Coordinates of C-alpha atoms in Angstrom, one line a residue:
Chain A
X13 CA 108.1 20.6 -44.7
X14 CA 104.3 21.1 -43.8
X15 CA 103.3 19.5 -47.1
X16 CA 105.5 16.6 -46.2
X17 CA 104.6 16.5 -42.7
X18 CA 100.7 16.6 -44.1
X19 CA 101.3 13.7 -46.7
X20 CA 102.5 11.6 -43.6
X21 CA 99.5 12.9 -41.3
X22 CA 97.0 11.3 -44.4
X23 CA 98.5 8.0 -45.3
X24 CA 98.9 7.1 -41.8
X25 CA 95.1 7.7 -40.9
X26 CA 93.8 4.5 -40.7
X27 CA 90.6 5.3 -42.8
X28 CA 92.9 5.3 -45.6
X29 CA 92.6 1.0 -46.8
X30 CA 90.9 1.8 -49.1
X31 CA 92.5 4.6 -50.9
X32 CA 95.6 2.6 -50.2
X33 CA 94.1 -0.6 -51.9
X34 CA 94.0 1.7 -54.8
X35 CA 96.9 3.4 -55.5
X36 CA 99.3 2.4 -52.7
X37 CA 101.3 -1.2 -53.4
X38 CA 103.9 -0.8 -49.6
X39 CA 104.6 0.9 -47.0
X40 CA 107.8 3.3 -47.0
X41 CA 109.9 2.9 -44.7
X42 CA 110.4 6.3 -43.0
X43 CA 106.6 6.0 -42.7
X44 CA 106.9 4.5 -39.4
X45 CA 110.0 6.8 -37.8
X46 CA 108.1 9.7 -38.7
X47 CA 104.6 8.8 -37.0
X48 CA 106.9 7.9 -34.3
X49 CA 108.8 11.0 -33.8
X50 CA 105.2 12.7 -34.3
X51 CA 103.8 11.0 -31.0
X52 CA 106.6 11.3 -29.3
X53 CA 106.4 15.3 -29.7
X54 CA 102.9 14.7 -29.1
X55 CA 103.1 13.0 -25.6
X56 CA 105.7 15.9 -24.7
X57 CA 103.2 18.5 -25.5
X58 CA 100.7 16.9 -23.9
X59 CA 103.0 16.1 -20.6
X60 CA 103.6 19.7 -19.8
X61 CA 99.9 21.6 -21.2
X62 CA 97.9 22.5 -18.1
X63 CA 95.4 24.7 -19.9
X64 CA 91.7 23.7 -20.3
X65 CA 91.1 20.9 -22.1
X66 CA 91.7 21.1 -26.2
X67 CA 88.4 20.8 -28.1
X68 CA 88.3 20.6 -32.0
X69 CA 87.3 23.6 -33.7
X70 CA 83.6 24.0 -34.3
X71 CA 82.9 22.6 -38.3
X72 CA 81.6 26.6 -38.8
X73 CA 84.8 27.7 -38.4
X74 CA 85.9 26.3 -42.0
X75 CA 85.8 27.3 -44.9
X76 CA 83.3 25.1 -46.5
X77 CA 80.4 25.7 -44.2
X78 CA 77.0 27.2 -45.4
X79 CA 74.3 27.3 -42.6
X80 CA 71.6 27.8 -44.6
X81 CA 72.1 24.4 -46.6
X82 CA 73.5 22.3 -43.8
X83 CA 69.6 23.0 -42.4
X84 CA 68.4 22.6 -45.1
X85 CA 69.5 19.3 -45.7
X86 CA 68.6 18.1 -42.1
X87 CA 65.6 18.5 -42.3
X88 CA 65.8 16.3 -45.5
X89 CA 67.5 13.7 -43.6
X90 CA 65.0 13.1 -41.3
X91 CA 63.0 12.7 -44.3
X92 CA 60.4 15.5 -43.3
X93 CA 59.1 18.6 -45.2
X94 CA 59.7 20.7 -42.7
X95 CA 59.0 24.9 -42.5
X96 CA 62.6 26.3 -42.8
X97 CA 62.1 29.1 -40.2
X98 CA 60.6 26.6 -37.9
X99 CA 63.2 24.7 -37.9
X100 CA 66.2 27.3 -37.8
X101 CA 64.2 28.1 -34.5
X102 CA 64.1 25.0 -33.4
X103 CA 67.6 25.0 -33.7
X104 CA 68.4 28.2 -31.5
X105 CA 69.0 27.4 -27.7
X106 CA 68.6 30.3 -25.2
X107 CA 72.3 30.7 -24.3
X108 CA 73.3 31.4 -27.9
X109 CA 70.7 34.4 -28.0
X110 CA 72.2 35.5 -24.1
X111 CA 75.7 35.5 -25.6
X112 CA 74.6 37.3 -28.8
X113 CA 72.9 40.2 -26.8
X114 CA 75.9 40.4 -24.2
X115 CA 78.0 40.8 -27.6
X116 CA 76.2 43.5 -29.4
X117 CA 75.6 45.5 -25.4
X118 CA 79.5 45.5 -25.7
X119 CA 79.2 47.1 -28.4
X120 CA 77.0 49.6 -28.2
X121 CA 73.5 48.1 -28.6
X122 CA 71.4 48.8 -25.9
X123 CA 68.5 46.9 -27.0
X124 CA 69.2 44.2 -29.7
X125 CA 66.2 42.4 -31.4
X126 CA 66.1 38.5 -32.1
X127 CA 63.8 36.0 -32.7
X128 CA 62.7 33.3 -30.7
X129 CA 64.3 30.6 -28.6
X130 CA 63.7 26.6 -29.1
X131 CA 62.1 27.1 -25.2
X132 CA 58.5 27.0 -26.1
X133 CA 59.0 24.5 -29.1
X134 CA 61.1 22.3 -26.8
X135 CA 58.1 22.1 -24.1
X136 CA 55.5 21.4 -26.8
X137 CA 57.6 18.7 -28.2
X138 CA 58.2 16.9 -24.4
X139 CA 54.8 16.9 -23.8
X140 CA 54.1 15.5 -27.5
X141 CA 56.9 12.7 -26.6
X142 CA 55.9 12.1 -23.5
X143 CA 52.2 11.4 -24.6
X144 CA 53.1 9.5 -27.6
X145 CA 55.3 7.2 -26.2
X146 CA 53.5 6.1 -23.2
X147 CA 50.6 5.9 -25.5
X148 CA 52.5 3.4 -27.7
X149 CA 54.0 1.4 -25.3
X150 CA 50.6 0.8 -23.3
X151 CA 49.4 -1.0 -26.6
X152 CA 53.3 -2.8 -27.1
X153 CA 53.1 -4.0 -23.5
X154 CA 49.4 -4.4 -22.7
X155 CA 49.8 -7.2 -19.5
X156 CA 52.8 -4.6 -18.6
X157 CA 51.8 -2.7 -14.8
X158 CA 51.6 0.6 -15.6
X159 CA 54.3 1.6 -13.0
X160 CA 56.7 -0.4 -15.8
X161 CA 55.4 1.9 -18.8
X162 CA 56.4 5.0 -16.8
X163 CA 60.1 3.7 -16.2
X164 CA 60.2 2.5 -19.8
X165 CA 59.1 5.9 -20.7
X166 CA 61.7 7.6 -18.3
X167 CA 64.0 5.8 -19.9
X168 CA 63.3 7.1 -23.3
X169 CA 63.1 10.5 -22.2
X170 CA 66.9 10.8 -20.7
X171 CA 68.4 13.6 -21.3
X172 CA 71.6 10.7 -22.4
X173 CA 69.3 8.8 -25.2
X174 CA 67.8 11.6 -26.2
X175 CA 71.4 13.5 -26.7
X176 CA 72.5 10.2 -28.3
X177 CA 69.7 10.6 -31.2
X178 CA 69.8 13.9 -31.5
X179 CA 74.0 13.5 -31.6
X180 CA 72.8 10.7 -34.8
X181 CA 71.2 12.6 -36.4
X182 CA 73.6 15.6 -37.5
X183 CA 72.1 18.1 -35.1
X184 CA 75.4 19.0 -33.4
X185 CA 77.0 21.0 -35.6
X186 CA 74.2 23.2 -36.3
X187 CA 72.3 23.8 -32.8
X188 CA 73.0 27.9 -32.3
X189 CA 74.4 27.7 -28.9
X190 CA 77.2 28.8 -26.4
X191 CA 78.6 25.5 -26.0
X192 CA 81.2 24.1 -27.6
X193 CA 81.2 20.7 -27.9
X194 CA 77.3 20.8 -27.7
X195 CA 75.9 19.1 -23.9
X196 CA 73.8 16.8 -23.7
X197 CA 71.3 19.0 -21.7
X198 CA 71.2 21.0 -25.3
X199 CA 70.6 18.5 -27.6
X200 CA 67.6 16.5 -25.6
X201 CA 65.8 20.0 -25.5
X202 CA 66.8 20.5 -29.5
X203 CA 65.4 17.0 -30.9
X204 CA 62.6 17.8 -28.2
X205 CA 62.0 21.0 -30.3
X206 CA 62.5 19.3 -33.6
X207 CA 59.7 17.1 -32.6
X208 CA 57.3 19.7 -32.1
X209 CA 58.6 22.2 -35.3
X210 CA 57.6 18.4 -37.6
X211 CA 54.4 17.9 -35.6
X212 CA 54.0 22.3 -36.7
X213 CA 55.1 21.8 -40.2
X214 CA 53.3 18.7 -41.3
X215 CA 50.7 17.6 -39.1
X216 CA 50.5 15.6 -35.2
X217 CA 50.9 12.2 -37.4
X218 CA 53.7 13.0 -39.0
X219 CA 55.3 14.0 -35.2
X220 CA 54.0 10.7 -34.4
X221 CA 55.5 8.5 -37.1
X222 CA 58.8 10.4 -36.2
X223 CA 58.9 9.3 -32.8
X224 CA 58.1 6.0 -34.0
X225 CA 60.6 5.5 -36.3
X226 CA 63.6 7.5 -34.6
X227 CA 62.5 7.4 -31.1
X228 CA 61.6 4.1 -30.4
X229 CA 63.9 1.7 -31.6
X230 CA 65.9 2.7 -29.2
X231 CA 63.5 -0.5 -27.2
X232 CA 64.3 -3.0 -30.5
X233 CA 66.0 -6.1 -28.7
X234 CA 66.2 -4.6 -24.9
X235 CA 64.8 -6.7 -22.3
X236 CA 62.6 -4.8 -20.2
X237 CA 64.1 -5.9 -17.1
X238 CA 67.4 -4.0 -17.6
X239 CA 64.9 -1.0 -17.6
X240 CA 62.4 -1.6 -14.7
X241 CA 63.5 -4.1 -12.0
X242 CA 61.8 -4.7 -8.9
X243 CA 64.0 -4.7 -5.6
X244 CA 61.4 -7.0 -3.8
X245 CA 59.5 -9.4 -6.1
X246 CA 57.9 -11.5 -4.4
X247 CA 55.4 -8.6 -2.5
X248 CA 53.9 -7.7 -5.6
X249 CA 53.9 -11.2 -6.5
X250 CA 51.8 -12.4 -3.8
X251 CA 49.4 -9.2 -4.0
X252 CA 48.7 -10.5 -7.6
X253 CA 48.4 -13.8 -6.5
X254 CA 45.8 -12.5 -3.9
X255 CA 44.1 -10.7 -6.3
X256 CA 43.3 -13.8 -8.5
X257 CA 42.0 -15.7 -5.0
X258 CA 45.2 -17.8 -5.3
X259 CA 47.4 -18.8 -2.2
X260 CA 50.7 -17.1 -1.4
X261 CA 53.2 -19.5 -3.2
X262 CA 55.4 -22.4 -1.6
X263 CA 59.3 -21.9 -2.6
X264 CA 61.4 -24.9 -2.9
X265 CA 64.3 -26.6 -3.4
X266 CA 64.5 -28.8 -7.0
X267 CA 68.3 -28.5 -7.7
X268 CA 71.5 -27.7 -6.0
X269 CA 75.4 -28.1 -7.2
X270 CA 78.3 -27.2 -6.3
X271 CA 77.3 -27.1 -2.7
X272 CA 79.8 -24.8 -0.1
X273 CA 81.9 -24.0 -3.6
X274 CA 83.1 -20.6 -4.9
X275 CA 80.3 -22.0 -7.8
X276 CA 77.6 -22.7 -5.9
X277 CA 74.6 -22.5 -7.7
X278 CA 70.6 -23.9 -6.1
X279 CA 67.7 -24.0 -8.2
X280 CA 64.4 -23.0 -6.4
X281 CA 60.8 -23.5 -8.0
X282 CA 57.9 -21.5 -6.7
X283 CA 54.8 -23.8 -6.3
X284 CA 51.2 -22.6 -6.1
X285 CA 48.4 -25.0 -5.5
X286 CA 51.3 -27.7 -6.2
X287 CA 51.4 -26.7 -9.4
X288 CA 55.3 -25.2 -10.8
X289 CA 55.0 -21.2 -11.0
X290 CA 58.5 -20.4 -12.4
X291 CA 62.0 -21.4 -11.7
X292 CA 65.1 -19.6 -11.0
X293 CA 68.3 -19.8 -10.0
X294 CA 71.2 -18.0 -8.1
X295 CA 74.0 -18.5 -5.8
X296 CA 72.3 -18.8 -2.5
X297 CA 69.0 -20.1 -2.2
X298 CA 67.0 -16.6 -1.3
X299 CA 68.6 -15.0 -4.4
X300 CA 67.1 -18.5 -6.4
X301 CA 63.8 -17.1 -5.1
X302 CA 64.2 -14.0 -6.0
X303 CA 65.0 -14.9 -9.3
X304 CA 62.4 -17.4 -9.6
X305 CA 59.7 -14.7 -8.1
X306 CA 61.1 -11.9 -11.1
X307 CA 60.6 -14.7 -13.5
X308 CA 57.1 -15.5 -12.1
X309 CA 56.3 -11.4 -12.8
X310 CA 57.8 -11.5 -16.3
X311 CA 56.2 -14.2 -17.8
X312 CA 52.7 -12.6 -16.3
X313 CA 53.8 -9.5 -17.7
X314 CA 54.4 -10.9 -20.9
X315 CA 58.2 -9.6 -21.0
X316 CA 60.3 -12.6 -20.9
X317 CA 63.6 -12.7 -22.6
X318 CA 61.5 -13.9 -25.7
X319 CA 59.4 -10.9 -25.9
X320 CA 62.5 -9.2 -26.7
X321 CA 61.0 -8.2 -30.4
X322 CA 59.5 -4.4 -29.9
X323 CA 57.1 -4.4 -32.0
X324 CA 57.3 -0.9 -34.3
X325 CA 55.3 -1.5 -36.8
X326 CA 51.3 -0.1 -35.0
X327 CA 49.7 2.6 -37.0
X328 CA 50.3 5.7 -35.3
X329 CA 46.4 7.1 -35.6
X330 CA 45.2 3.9 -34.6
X331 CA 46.3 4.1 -30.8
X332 CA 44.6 5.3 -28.5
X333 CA 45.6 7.9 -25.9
X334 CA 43.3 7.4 -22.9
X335 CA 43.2 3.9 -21.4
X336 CA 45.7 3.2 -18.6
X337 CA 47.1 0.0 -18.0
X338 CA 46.5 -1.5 -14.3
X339 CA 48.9 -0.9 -11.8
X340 CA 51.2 -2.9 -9.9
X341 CA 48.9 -3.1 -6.6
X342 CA 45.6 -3.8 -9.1
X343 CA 47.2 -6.1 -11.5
X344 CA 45.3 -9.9 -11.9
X345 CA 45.6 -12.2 -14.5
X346 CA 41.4 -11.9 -14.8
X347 CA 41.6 -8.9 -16.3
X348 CA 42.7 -9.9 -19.2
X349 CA 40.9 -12.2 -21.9
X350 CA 41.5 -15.8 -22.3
X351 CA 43.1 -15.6 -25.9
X352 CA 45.8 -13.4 -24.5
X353 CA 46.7 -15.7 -21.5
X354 CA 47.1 -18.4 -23.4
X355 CA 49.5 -16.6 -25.9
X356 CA 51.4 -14.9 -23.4
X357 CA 51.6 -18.8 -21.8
X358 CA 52.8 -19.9 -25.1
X359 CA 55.4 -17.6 -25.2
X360 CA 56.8 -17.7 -21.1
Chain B
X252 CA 93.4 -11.2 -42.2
X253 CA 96.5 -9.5 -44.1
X254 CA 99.3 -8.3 -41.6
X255 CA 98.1 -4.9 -42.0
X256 CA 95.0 -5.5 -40.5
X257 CA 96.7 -7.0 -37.4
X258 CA 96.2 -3.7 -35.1
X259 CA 93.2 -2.6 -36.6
X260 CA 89.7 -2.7 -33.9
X261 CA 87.8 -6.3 -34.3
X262 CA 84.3 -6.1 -33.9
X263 CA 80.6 -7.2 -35.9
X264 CA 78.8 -5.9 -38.5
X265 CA 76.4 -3.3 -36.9
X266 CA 74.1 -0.7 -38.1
X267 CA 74.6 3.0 -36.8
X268 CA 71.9 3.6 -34.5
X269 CA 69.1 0.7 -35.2
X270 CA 69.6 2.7 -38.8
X271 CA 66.7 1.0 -41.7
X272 CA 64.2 -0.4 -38.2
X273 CA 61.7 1.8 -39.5
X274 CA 63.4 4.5 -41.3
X275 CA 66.8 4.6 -43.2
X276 CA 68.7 7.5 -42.3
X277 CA 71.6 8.3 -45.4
X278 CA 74.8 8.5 -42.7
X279 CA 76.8 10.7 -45.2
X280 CA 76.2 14.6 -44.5
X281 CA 79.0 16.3 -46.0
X282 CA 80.9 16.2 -49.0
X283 CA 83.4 18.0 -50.3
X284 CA 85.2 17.9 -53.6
X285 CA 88.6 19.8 -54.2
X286 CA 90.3 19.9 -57.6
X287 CA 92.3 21.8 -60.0
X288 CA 91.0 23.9 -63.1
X289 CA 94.1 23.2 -65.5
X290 CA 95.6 20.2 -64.6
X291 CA 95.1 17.3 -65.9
X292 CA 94.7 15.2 -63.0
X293 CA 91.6 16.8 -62.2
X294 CA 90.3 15.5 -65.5
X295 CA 88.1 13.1 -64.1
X296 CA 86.0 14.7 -61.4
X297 CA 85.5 17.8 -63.5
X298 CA 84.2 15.7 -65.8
X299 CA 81.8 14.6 -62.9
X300 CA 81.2 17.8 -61.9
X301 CA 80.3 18.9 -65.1
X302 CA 78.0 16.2 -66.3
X303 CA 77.1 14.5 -63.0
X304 CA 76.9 16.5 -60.1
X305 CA 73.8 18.8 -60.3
X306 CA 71.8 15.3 -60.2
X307 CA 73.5 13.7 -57.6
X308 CA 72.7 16.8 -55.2
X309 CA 69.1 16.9 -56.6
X310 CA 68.5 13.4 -56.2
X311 CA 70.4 13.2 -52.3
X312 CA 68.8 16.7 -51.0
X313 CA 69.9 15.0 -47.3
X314 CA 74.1 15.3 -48.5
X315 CA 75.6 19.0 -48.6
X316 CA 78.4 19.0 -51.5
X317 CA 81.1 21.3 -51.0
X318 CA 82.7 22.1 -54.2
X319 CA 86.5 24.0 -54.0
X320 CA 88.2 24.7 -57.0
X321 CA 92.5 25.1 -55.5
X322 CA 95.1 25.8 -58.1
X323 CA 98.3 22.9 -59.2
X324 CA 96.4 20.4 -56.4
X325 CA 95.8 17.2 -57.2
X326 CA 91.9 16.2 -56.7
X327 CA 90.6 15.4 -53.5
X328 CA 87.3 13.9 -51.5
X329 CA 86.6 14.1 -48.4
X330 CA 83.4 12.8 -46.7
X331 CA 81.8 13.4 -43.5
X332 CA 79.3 11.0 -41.9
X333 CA 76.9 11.0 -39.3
X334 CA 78.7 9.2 -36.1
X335 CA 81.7 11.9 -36.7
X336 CA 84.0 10.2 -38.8
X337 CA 85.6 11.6 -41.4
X338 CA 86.9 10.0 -44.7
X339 CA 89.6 11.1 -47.1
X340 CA 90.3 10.2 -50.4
X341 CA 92.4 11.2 -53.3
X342 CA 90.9 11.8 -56.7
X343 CA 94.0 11.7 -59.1
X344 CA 94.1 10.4 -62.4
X345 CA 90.7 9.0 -61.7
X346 CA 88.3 9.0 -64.6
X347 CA 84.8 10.0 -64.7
X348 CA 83.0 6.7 -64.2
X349 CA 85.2 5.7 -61.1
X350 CA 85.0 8.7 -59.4
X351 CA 81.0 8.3 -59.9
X352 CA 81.6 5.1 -58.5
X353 CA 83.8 6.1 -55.5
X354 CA 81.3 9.4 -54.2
X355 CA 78.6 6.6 -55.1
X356 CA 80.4 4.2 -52.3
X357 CA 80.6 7.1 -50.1
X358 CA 77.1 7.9 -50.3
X359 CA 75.9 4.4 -49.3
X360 CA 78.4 4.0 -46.6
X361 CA 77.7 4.1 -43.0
X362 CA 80.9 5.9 -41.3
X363 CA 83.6 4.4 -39.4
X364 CA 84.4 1.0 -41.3
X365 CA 87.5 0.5 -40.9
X366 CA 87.2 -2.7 -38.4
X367 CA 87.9 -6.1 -38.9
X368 CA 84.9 -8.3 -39.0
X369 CA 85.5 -11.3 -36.9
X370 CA 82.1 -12.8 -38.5
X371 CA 80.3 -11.6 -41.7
X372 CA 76.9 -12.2 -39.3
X373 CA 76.1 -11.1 -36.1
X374 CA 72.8 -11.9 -34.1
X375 CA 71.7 -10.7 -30.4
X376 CA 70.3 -14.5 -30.1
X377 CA 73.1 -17.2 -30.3
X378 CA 71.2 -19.7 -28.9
X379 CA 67.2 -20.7 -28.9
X380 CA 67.2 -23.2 -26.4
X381 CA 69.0 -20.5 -23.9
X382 CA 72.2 -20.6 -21.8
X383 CA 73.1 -23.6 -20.6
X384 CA 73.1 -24.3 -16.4
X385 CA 73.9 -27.4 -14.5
X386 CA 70.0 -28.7 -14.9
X387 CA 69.6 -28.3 -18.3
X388 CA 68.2 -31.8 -19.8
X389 CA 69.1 -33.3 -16.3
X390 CA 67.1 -36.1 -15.3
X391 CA 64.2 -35.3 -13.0
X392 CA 64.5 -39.1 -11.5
X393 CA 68.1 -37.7 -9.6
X394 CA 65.5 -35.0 -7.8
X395 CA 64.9 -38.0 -5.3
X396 CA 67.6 -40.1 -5.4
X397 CA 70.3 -41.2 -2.5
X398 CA 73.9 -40.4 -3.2
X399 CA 76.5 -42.5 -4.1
X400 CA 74.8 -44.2 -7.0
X401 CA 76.2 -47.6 -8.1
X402 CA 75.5 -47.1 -11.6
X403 CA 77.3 -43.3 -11.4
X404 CA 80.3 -44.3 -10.5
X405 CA 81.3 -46.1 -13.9
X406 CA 82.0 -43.7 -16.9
X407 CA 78.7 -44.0 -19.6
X408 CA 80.0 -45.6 -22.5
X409 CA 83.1 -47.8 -20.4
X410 CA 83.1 -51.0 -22.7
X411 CA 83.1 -54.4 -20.6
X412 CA 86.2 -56.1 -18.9
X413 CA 87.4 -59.5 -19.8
X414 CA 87.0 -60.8 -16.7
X415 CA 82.9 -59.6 -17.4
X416 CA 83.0 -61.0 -20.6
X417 CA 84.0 -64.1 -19.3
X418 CA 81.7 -64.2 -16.4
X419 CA 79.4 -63.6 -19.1
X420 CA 80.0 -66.2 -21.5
X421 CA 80.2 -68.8 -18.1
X422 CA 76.9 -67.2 -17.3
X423 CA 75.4 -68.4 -21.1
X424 CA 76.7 -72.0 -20.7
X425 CA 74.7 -72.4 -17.1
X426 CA 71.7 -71.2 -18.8
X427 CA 71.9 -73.2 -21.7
X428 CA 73.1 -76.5 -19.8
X429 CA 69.7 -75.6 -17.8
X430 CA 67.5 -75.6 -20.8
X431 CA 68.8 -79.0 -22.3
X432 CA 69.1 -80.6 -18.5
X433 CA 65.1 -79.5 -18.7
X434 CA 64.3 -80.4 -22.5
X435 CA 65.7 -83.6 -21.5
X436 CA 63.7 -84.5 -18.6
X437 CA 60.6 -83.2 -20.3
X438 CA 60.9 -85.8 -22.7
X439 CA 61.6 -88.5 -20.5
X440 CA 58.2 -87.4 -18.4
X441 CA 57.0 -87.4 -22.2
X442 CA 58.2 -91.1 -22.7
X443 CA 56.8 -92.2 -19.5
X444 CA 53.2 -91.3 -20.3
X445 CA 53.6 -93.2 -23.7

């Protein structure tokens, strides 16, 4: 019966089109009655289980599992030559050596010897990170306050996108820890430490080029606003319109429809000097100028919805690390050279 | 879209994590070959195993191969990928070129396919121009004006009435009755300064 019941369980796994392109020409009929009276027992098991929540076994409880080459081959698949005890440290999270010692003090063992947590590797590598990609993304985003780099950067660094990668890349099943499945809090410190154990094995550019290419796509085709958005626009705005020696600009009306409507929708321009600013529009006329104040900002800041392309292609060695970008409070159009107005004018 | 494929997840081509921006990732991890030493279903993939296998795991260093050897089975692969999923296939009767083929398929696969494309494309940009709102391509000179318009109130392309028309044509015969009246006493003026 199990081999039967095991038969069903594989042609009825939906991955199977394939195979079943092949070989299979129908469908038999007791195909469906079976999967049926399958749920069915399913749903009752599930309808009375009050334990803790069932997990899958962890992939090193089978039989075809060998450590040594599952790490081995990771570090192939980030395409890095990477020092293989480095790395099987990188790999070890503090709670797995915890739960290891408790286990052998059971025993016996009063003082148990092991080598070292991903800890130290893990801070190396944030601060690497944390360098690197505010680095980078001071040269991608050069007209960008630096109060936006930082939230961009923040972004990056979640312990959610970082557990995503990490997740992507094969490093669940083989970080050494307690928990089972893996949390995210585990796998942001693990490709943290895998960061630093590449920039160990093969050099700070290599580190580099790894964030670059694994780290920072994560940007490709996001618009900056759904990252860093400013609750009150049009303060900053009119600071930077200070700072240029401009006048605070004039909102007004240039298109309403759908007046006292469930759709109503006004336009509102922002005028400086009587000449157009930006546009925007909303439902009620503050949130048009709002809108039309964020769009004033983004087109200065050079991240308009057509600035969506990240550009990942800089050489790693070529950016520099020191210069800050101005900040919100400092920011003027002035500071920046003609050439660069005028494209970023092209583009808004 | 066969009947089969009625229940199955829609969605777009997509690559597994911005896979090939700046590096390509391989998405297969795992793979693990079971087969039988005597029979002769197995043929095939020992075949492969025998002449093929020690370069495909030298060439793809980023793939662990699982090799099982199970007694009266028939042959089996079974590849694991990146995002989880987990693909099974059976090896029987195959020979050794198509199972080359099929762990060669496996290899350049990227995980869960089994959706239904709803377009062989996909962009993030459907439109250059942007999304459409009420003022797109409107006419500035309606900033200024007065509602109700006369010239609104008619549909754009209405053609002309009969009773128009015929207004019209009674409008052409005035005018033309005026220029002949006129041509005519021009050239009476004309005779009366001969």
């Amino acid at each position: 019966m199990s081999i039967f019941l095991r038969q069903v369980i594989v042609a009825a796994s939906p991955q199977l089109h394939r195979y079943q392109a092949v070989s299979c020409r129908n469908t038999h009929s007791w195909l469906r009655a079976t999967l049926q009276l399958l749920k069915r027992r399913k749903d009752k098991q599930d309808f009375f289980y009050k334990g803790p929540p069932r997990v899958p076994n962890h992939r090193n409880t089978y039989l075809e599992w060998n450590y040594a080459s599952e790490v081995y081959s990771f570090g192939k698949r980030l395409g890095e030559n990477l020092d293989g005890d480095l790395l099987r440290q990188a790999l070890i999270d503090r709670s797995y050596i915890l739960q290891e010692t408790d286990k052998l003090k059971a025993v016996g063992i009063e003082d148990p010897k092991f080598g070292q947590d991903n800890s130290e590797m893990a801070n190396e590598g944030e601060n690497l990170m944390s360098d690197f990609i505010i680095s980078y993304l001071r040269v991608a985003f050069p007209r960008l306050p630096e109060e936006g780099i930082c939230a961009i950067r923040d972004h990056l660094m979640e312990e959610e996108t970082l557990a995503e990668i990490a997740n992507l890349l094969g490093t669940s099943e083989i970080i050494m820890c307690k928990d089972h499945p893996v949390e995210n809090g585990t796998l942001a410190k693990t490709l943290k430490a895998v960061v630093a154990c590449v920039s160990r094995s093969s050099g700070l550019s290599r580190a580099k080029l790894f964030i670059r290419d694994l780290i920072l796509p994560k940007l490709a085709g996001k618009d900056v606003s759904s990252i860093w958005w400013l609750e009150d626009p049009l303060t900053p705005l009119k600071t930077i319109l200070k700072n240029e020696g401009r006048p605070d600009p004039e909102p007004r009306l240039i298109g309403e429809s759908a007046k006292n409507t469930m759709f109503a929708n006004f336009r509102v321009g922002l005028y400086v000097n009587k000449e157009l600013l930006s546009t925007g529009s909303g439902e009620t006329i503050s949130t048009a100028c709002e809108i039309a104040a964020h769009n004033a900002l983004r087109s200065m800041f050079g991240i308009t919805e057509k600035d969506r392309a990240f550009p990942l292609y800089f050489d790693v060695d070529k950016i520099p690390s020191s210069s800050k970008n101005p900040s919100l409070v400092n920011w003027s159009s002035k500071l920046f050279s003609q050439q660069d107005t005028k494209r970023i004018a092209s583009s808004a | 879209m066969s009947n089969r494929h009625l229940f199955q997840q829609s969605g777009f081509v997509k690559a597994p994590f911005y896979n090939g921006f700046n590096r390509y990732v391989c998405q297969l991890k795992r793979i693990t070959l079971k087969f039988c030493k005597e029979y002769g279903g197995s043929r095939g993939l020992r075949d492969f195993i025998e002449q093929n296998l020690v370069d495909f795991a030298r060439e793809n260093p980023q793939v662990v191969v699982y090799v099982k050897p199970r007694r009266h089975r028939s042959p089996v692969l079974v590849a694991e990928y990146l995002d989880g999923h987990r693909e099974w296939m059976s090896l029987h009767n195959f020979q050794r070129d198509e199972c080359y083929r099929w762990i060669h398929n496996m290899l350049t696969a990227s995980g869960d396919q089994s959706i239904r494309y709803r377009k062989l494309w996909h962009t993030e940009n459907p439109s250059i121009q942007g999304v459409w709102n009420p003022f797109t391509n409107r006419d500035p000179a309606l900033n200024i004006a007065t509602f109700p318009l006369k010239d609104m109130r008619r549909p754009a392309n209405m053609p002309p009435t009969a009773t128009e028309l015929i207004l019209e044509m009674a409008a052409q015969k005035e005018k033309m009755k005026e220029l002949q009246t006129g041509k005519t006493e021009e050239s009476k003026t004309e005779d009366s300064h001969v």
